[in-house]
PDB file of C-alpha atoms in Angstrom:
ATOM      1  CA  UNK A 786       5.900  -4.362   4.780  1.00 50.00           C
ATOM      2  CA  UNK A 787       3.005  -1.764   3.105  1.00 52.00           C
ATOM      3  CA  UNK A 788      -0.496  -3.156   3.899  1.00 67.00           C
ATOM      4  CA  UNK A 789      -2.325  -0.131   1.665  1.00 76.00           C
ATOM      5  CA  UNK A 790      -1.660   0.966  -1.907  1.00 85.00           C
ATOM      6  CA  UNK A 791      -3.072   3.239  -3.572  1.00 87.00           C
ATOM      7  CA  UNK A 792      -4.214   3.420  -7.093  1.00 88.00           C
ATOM      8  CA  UNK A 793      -3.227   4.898  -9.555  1.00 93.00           C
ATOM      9  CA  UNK A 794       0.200   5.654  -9.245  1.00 93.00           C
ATOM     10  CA  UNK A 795      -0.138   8.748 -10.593  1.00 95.00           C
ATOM     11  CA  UNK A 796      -3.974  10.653 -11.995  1.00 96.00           C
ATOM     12  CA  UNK A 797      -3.689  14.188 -14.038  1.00 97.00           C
ATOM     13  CA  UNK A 798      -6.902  15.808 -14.503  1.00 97.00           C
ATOM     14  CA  UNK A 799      -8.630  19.283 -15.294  1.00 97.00           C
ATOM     15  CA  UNK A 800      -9.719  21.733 -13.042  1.00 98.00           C
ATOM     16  CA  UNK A 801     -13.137  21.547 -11.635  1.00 97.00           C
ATOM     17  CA  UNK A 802     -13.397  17.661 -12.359  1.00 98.00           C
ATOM     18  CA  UNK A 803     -13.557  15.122  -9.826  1.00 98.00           C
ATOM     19  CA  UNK A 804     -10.739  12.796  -8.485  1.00 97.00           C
ATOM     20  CA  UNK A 805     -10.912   9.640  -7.376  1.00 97.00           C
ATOM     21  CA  UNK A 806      -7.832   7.710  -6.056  1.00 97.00           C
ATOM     22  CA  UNK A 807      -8.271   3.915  -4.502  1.00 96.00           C
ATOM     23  CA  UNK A 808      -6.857   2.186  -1.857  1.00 96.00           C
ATOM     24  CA  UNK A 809      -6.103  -1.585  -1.173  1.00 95.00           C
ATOM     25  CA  UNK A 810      -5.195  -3.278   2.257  1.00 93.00           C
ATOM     26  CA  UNK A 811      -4.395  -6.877   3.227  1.00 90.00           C
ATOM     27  CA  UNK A 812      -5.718  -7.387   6.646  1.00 87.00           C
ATOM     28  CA  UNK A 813      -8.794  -6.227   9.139  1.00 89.00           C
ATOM     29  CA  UNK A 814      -7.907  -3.143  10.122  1.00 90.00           C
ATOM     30  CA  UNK A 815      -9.383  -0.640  13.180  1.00 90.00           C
ATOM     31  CA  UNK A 816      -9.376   2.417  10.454  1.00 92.00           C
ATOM     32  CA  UNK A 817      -8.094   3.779   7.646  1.00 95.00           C
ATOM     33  CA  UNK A 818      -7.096   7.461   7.014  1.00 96.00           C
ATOM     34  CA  UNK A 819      -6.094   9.401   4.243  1.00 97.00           C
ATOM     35  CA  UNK A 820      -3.391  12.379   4.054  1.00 97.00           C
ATOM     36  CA  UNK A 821      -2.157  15.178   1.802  1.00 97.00           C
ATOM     37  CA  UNK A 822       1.576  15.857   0.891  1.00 96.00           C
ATOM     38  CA  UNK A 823       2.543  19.151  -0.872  1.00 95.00           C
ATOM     39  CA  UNK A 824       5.807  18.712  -2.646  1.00 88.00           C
ATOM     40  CA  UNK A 825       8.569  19.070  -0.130  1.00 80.00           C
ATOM     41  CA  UNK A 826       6.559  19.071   2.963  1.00 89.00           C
ATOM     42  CA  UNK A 827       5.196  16.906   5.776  1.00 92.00           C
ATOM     43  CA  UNK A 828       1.668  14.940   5.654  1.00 96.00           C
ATOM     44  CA  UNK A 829      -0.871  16.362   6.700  1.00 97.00           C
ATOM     45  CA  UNK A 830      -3.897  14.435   8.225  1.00 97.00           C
ATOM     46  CA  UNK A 831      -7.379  14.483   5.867  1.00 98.00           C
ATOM     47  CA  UNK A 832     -10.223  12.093   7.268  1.00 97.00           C
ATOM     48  CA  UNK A 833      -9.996   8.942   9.261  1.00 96.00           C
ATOM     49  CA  UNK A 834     -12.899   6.356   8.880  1.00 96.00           C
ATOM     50  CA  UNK A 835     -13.119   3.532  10.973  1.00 94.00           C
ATOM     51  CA  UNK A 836     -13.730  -0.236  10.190  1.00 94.00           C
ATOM     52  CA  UNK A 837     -17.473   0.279  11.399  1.00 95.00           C
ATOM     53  CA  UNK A 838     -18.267   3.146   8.932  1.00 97.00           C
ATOM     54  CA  UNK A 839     -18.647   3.138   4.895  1.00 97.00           C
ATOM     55  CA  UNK A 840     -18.519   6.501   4.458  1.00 98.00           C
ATOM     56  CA  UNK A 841     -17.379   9.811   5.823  1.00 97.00           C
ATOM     57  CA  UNK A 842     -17.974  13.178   3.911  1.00 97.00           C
ATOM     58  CA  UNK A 843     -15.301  16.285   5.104  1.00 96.00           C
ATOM     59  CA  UNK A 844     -15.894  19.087   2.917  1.00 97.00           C
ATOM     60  CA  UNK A 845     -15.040  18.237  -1.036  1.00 97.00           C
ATOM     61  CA  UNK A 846     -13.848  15.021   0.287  1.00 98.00           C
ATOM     62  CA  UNK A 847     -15.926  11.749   0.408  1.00 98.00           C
ATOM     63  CA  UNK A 848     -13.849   8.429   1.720  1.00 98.00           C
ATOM     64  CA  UNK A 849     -15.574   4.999   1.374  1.00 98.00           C
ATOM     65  CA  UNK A 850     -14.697   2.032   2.969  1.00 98.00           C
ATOM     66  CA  UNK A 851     -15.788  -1.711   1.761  1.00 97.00           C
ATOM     67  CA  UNK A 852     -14.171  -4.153   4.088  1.00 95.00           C
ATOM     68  CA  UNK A 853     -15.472  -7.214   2.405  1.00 95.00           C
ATOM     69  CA  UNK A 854     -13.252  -6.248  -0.437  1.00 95.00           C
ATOM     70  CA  UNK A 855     -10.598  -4.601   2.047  1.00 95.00           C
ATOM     71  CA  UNK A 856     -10.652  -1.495  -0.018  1.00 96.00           C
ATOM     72  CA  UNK A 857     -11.106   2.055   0.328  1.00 97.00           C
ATOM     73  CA  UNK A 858     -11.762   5.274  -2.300  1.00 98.00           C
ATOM     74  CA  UNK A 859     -11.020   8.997  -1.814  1.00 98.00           C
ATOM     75  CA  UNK A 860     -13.052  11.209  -3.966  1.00 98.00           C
ATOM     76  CA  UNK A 861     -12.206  14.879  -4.218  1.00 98.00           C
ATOM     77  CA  UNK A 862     -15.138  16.975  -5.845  1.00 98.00           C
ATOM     78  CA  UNK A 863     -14.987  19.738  -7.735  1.00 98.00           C
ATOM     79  CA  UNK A 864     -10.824  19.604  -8.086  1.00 98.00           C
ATOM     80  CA  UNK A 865      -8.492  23.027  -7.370  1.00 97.00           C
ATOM     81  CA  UNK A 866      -4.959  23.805  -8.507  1.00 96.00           C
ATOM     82  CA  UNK A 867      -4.329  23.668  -4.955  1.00 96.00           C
ATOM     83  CA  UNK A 868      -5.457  19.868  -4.822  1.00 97.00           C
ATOM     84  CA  UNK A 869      -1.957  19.106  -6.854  1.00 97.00           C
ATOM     85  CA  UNK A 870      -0.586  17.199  -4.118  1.00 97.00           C
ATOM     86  CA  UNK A 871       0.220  13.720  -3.560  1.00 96.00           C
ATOM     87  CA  UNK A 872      -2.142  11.243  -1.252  1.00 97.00           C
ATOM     88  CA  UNK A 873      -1.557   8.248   0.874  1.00 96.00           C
ATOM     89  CA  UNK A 874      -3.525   5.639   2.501  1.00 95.00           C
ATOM     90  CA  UNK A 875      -2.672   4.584   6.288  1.00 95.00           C
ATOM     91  CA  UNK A 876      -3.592   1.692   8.067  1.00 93.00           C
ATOM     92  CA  UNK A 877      -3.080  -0.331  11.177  1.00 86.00           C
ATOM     93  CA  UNK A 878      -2.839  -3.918  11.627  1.00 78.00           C
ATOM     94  CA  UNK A 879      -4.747  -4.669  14.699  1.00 75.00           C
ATOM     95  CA  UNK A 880      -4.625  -8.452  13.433  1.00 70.00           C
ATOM     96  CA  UNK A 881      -1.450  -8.678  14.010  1.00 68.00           C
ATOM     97  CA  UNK A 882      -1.087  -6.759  17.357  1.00 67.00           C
ATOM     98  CA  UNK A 883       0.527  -3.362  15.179  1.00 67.00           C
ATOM     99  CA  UNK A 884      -1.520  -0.191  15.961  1.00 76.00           C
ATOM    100  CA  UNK A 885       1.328   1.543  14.175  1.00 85.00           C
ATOM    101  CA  UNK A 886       0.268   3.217  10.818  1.00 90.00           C
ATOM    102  CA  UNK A 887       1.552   1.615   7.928  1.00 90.00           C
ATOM    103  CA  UNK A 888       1.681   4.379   4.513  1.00 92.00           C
ATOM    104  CA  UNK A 889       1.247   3.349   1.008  1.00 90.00           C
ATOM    105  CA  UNK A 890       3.151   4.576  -2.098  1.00 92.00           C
ATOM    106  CA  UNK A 891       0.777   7.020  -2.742  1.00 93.00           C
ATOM    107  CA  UNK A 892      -0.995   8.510  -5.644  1.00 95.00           C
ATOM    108  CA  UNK A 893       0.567  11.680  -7.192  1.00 95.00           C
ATOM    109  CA  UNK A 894      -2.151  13.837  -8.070  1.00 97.00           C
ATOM    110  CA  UNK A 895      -1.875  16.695 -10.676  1.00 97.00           C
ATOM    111  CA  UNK A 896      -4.817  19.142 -11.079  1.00 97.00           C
ATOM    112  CA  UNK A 897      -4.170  21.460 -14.280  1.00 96.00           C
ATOM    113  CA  UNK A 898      -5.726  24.950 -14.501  1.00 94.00           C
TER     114      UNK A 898
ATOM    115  CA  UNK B 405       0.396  25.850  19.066  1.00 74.00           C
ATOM    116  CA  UNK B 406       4.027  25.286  17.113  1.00 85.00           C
ATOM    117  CA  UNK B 407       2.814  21.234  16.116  1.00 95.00           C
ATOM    118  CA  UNK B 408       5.334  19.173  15.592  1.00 97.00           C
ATOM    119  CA  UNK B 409       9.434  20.571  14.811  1.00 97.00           C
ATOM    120  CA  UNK B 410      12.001  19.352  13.434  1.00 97.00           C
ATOM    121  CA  UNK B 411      15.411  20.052  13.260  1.00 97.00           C
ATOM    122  CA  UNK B 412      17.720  20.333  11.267  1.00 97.00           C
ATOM    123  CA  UNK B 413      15.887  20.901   7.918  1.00 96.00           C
ATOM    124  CA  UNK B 414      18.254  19.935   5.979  1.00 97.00           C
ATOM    125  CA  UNK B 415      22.306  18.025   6.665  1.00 97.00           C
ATOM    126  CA  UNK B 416      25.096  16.469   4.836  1.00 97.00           C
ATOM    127  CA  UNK B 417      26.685  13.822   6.256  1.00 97.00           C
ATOM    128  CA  UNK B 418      29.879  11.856   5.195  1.00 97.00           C
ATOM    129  CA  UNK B 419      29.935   7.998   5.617  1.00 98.00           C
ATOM    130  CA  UNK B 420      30.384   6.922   9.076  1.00 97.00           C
ATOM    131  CA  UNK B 421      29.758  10.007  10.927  1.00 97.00           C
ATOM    132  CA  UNK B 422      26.651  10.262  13.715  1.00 96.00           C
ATOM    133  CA  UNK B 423      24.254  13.075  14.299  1.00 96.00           C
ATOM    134  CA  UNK B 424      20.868  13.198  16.007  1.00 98.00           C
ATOM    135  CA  UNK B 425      17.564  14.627  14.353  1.00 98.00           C
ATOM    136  CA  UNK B 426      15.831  16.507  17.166  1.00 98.00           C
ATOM    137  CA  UNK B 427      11.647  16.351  17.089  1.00 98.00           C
ATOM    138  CA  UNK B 428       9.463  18.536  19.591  1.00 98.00           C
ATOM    139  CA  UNK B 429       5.626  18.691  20.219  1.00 98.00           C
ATOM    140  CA  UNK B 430       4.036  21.147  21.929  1.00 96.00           C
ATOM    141  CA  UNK B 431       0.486  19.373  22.244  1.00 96.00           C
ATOM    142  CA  UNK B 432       0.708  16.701  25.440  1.00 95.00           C
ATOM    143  CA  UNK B 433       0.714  13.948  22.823  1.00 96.00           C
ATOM    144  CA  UNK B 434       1.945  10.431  24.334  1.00 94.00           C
ATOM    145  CA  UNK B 435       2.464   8.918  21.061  1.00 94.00           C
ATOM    146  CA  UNK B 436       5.261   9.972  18.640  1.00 96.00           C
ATOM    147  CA  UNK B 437       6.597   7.952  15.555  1.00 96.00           C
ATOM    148  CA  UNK B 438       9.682   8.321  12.961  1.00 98.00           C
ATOM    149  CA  UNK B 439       9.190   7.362   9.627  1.00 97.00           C
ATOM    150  CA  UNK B 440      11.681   7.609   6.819  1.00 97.00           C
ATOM    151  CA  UNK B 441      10.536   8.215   2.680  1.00 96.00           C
ATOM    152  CA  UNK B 442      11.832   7.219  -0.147  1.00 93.00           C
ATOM    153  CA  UNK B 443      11.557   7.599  -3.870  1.00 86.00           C
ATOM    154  CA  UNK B 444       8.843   5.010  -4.940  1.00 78.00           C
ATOM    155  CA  UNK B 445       8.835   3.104  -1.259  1.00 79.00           C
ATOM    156  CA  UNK B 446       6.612   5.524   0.398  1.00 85.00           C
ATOM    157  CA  UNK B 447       6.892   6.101   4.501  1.00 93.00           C
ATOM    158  CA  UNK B 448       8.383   3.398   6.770  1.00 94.00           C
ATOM    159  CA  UNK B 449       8.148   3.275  10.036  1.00 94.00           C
ATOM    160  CA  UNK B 450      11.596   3.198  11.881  1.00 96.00           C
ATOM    161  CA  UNK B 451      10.966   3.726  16.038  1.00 96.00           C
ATOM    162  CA  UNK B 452       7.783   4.683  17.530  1.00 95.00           C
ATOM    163  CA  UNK B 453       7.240   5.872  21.523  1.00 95.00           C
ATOM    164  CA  UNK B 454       4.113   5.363  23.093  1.00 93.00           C
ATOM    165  CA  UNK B 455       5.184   7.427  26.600  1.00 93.00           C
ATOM    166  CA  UNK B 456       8.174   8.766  27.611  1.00 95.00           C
ATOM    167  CA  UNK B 457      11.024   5.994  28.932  1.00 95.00           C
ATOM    168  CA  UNK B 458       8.889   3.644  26.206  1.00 95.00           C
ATOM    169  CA  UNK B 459      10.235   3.490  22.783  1.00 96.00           C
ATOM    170  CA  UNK B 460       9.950   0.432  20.101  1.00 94.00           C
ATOM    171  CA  UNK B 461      11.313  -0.889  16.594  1.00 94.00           C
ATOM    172  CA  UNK B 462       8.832   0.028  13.573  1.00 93.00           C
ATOM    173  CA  UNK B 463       9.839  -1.678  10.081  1.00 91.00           C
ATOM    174  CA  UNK B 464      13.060  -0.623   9.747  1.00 95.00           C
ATOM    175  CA  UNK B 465      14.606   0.189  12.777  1.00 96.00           C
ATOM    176  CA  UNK B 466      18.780  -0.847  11.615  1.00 96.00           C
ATOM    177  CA  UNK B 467      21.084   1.841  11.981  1.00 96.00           C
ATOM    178  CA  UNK B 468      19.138   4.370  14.240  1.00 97.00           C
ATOM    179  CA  UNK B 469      18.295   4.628  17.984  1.00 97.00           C
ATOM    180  CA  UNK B 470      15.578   6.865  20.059  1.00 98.00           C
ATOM    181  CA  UNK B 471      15.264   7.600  23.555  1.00 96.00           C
ATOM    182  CA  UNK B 472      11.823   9.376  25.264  1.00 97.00           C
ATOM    183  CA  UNK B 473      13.396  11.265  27.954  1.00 97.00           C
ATOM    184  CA  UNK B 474      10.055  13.723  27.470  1.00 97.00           C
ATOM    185  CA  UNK B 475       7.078  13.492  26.572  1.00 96.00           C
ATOM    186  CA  UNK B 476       8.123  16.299  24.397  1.00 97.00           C
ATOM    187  CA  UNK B 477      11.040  15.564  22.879  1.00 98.00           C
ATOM    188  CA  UNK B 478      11.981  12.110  20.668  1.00 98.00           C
ATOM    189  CA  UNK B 479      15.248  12.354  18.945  1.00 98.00           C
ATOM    190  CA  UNK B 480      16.649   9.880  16.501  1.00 98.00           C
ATOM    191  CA  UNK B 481      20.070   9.001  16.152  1.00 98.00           C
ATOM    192  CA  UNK B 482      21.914   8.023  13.298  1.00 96.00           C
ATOM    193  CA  UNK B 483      25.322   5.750  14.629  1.00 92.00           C
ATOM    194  CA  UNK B 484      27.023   5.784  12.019  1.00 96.00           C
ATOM    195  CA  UNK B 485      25.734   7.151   8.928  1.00 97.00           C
ATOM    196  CA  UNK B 486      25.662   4.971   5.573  1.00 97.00           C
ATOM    197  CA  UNK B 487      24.799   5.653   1.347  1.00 97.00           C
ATOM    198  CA  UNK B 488      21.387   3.846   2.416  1.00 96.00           C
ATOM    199  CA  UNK B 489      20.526   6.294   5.298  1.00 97.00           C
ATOM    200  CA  UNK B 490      19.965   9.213   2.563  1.00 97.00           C
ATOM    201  CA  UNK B 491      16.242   9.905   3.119  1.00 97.00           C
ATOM    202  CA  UNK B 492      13.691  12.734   4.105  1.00 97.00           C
ATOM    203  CA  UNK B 493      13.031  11.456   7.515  1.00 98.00           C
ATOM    204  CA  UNK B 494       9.834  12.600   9.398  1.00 98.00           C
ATOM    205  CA  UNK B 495       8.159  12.941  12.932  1.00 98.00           C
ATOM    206  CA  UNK B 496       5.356  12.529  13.707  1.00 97.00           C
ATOM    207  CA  UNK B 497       2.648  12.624  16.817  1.00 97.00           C
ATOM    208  CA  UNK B 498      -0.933  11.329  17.889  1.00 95.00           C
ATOM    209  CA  UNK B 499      -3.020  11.577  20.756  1.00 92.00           C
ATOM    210  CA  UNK B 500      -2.933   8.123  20.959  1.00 86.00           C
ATOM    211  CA  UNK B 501      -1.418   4.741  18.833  1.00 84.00           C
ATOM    212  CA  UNK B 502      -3.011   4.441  15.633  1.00 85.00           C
ATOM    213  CA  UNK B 503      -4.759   8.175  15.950  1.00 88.00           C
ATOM    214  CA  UNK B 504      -4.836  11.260  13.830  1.00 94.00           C
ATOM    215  CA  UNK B 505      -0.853  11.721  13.301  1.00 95.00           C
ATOM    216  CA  UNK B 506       0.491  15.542  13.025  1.00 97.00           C
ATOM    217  CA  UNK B 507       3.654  15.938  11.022  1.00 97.00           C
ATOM    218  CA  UNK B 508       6.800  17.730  11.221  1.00 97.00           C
ATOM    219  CA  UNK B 509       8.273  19.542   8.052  1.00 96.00           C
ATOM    220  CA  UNK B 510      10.826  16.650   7.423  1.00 96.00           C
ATOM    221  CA  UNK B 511      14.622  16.596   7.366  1.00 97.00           C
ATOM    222  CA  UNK B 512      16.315  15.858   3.793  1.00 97.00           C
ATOM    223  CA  UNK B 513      19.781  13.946   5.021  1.00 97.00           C
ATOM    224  CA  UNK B 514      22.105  13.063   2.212  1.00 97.00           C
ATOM    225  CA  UNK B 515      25.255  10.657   3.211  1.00 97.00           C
ATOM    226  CA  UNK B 516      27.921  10.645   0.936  1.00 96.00           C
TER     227      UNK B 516
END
């Protein structure tokens, strides 16, 4: 069963704007990481922040994490074409003795020109 | 470094036949992982490996098999195809369980 999901399902926005896209989880977790998937191709790994950390900055990327409210955000600054991609949340489930990465639906993320 | 590759990239397969989806890393990593997306369902995990000779079930692990031989090498096997099977299936590797994973490119299997 999918212990993230992301939110929204799907965001369209202008270039140059910022995006934000959400993430909800079920249980403690040991981290949480966020990936990119170009259309037709394999993930590829963004930032990882750990259950100890609420917030982690990589570049235009800034993840949160607020595990009170078991939740995470992914903020993308200053949005590219090239951002058009679609983004999923990961987590484990240390709770229940899983280590193994669990993917949400994702959020499909268009970035007009 | 070549990452993660899979083959094939893409196959056709009719009901009831078997194949095997080959996966090869190239960077020492113990842990390796196949996952399985669909439309709407995003990825599920179907056998994971920490080590070689040590393999596991993930969510949905019916229909398939793995074996670590290597720690390079973790193919999956399909026994005998079904409709249901008809996925983009993916590898993937980490340092360790629960790490950074590194992707393959994906295989897009149909079953007719």
């Amino acid at each position: 069963s999918q212990q993230g999901e992301e939110d929204p399902q799907a965001l369209s926005i202008q270039e140059g704007e910022n995006a934000t896209m959400n993430c909800s989880y079920k249980t403690s977790i040991n981290n949480l990481q966020w990936y990119r998937q170009n259309s037709g191709r394999g993930l590829v790994h963004l930032i990882l922040i750990r259950s100890n950390e609420r917030e982690k900055h990589s570049g235009r990327l800034r993840v949160t994490l607020d595990t009170s409210k078991k939740s995470s955000s992914l903020l993308i600054t200053a949005s590219r074409a090239a951002d058009t991609a679609s983004y999923f949340c990961a987590t484990d489930n240390p709770g229940a003795g899983s280590y193994q990465l669990t993917f949400g639906k994702g959020t499909k993320l268009s970035v007009i020109p | 470094n070549a990452g993660v590759t899979q083959t094939p990239k893409f196959q056709v397969l009719k009901t009831g036949q078997s194949m095997t989806l080959q996966c090869a890393q190239d960077m020492n990593h113990e842990y390796m992982s196949w996952y399985r997306q669909d439309p709407g369902m995003g990825l599920r995990l179907i056998h994971y490996s920490v080590g070689a000779g040590i393999t596991d079930q993930g969510e949905v692990p019916n229909g398939y098999n793995v074996s670590r031989s290597t720690t390079e090498d973790f193919p999956l096997r399909l026994l005998s195809a079904a409709p249901s099977q008809t996925s983009v299936y993916f590898c993937a590797s980490s340092y360790s369980t629960g790490g950074k994973l590194f992707f393959g490119s994906g295989t897009q299997l149909s079953v007719l």
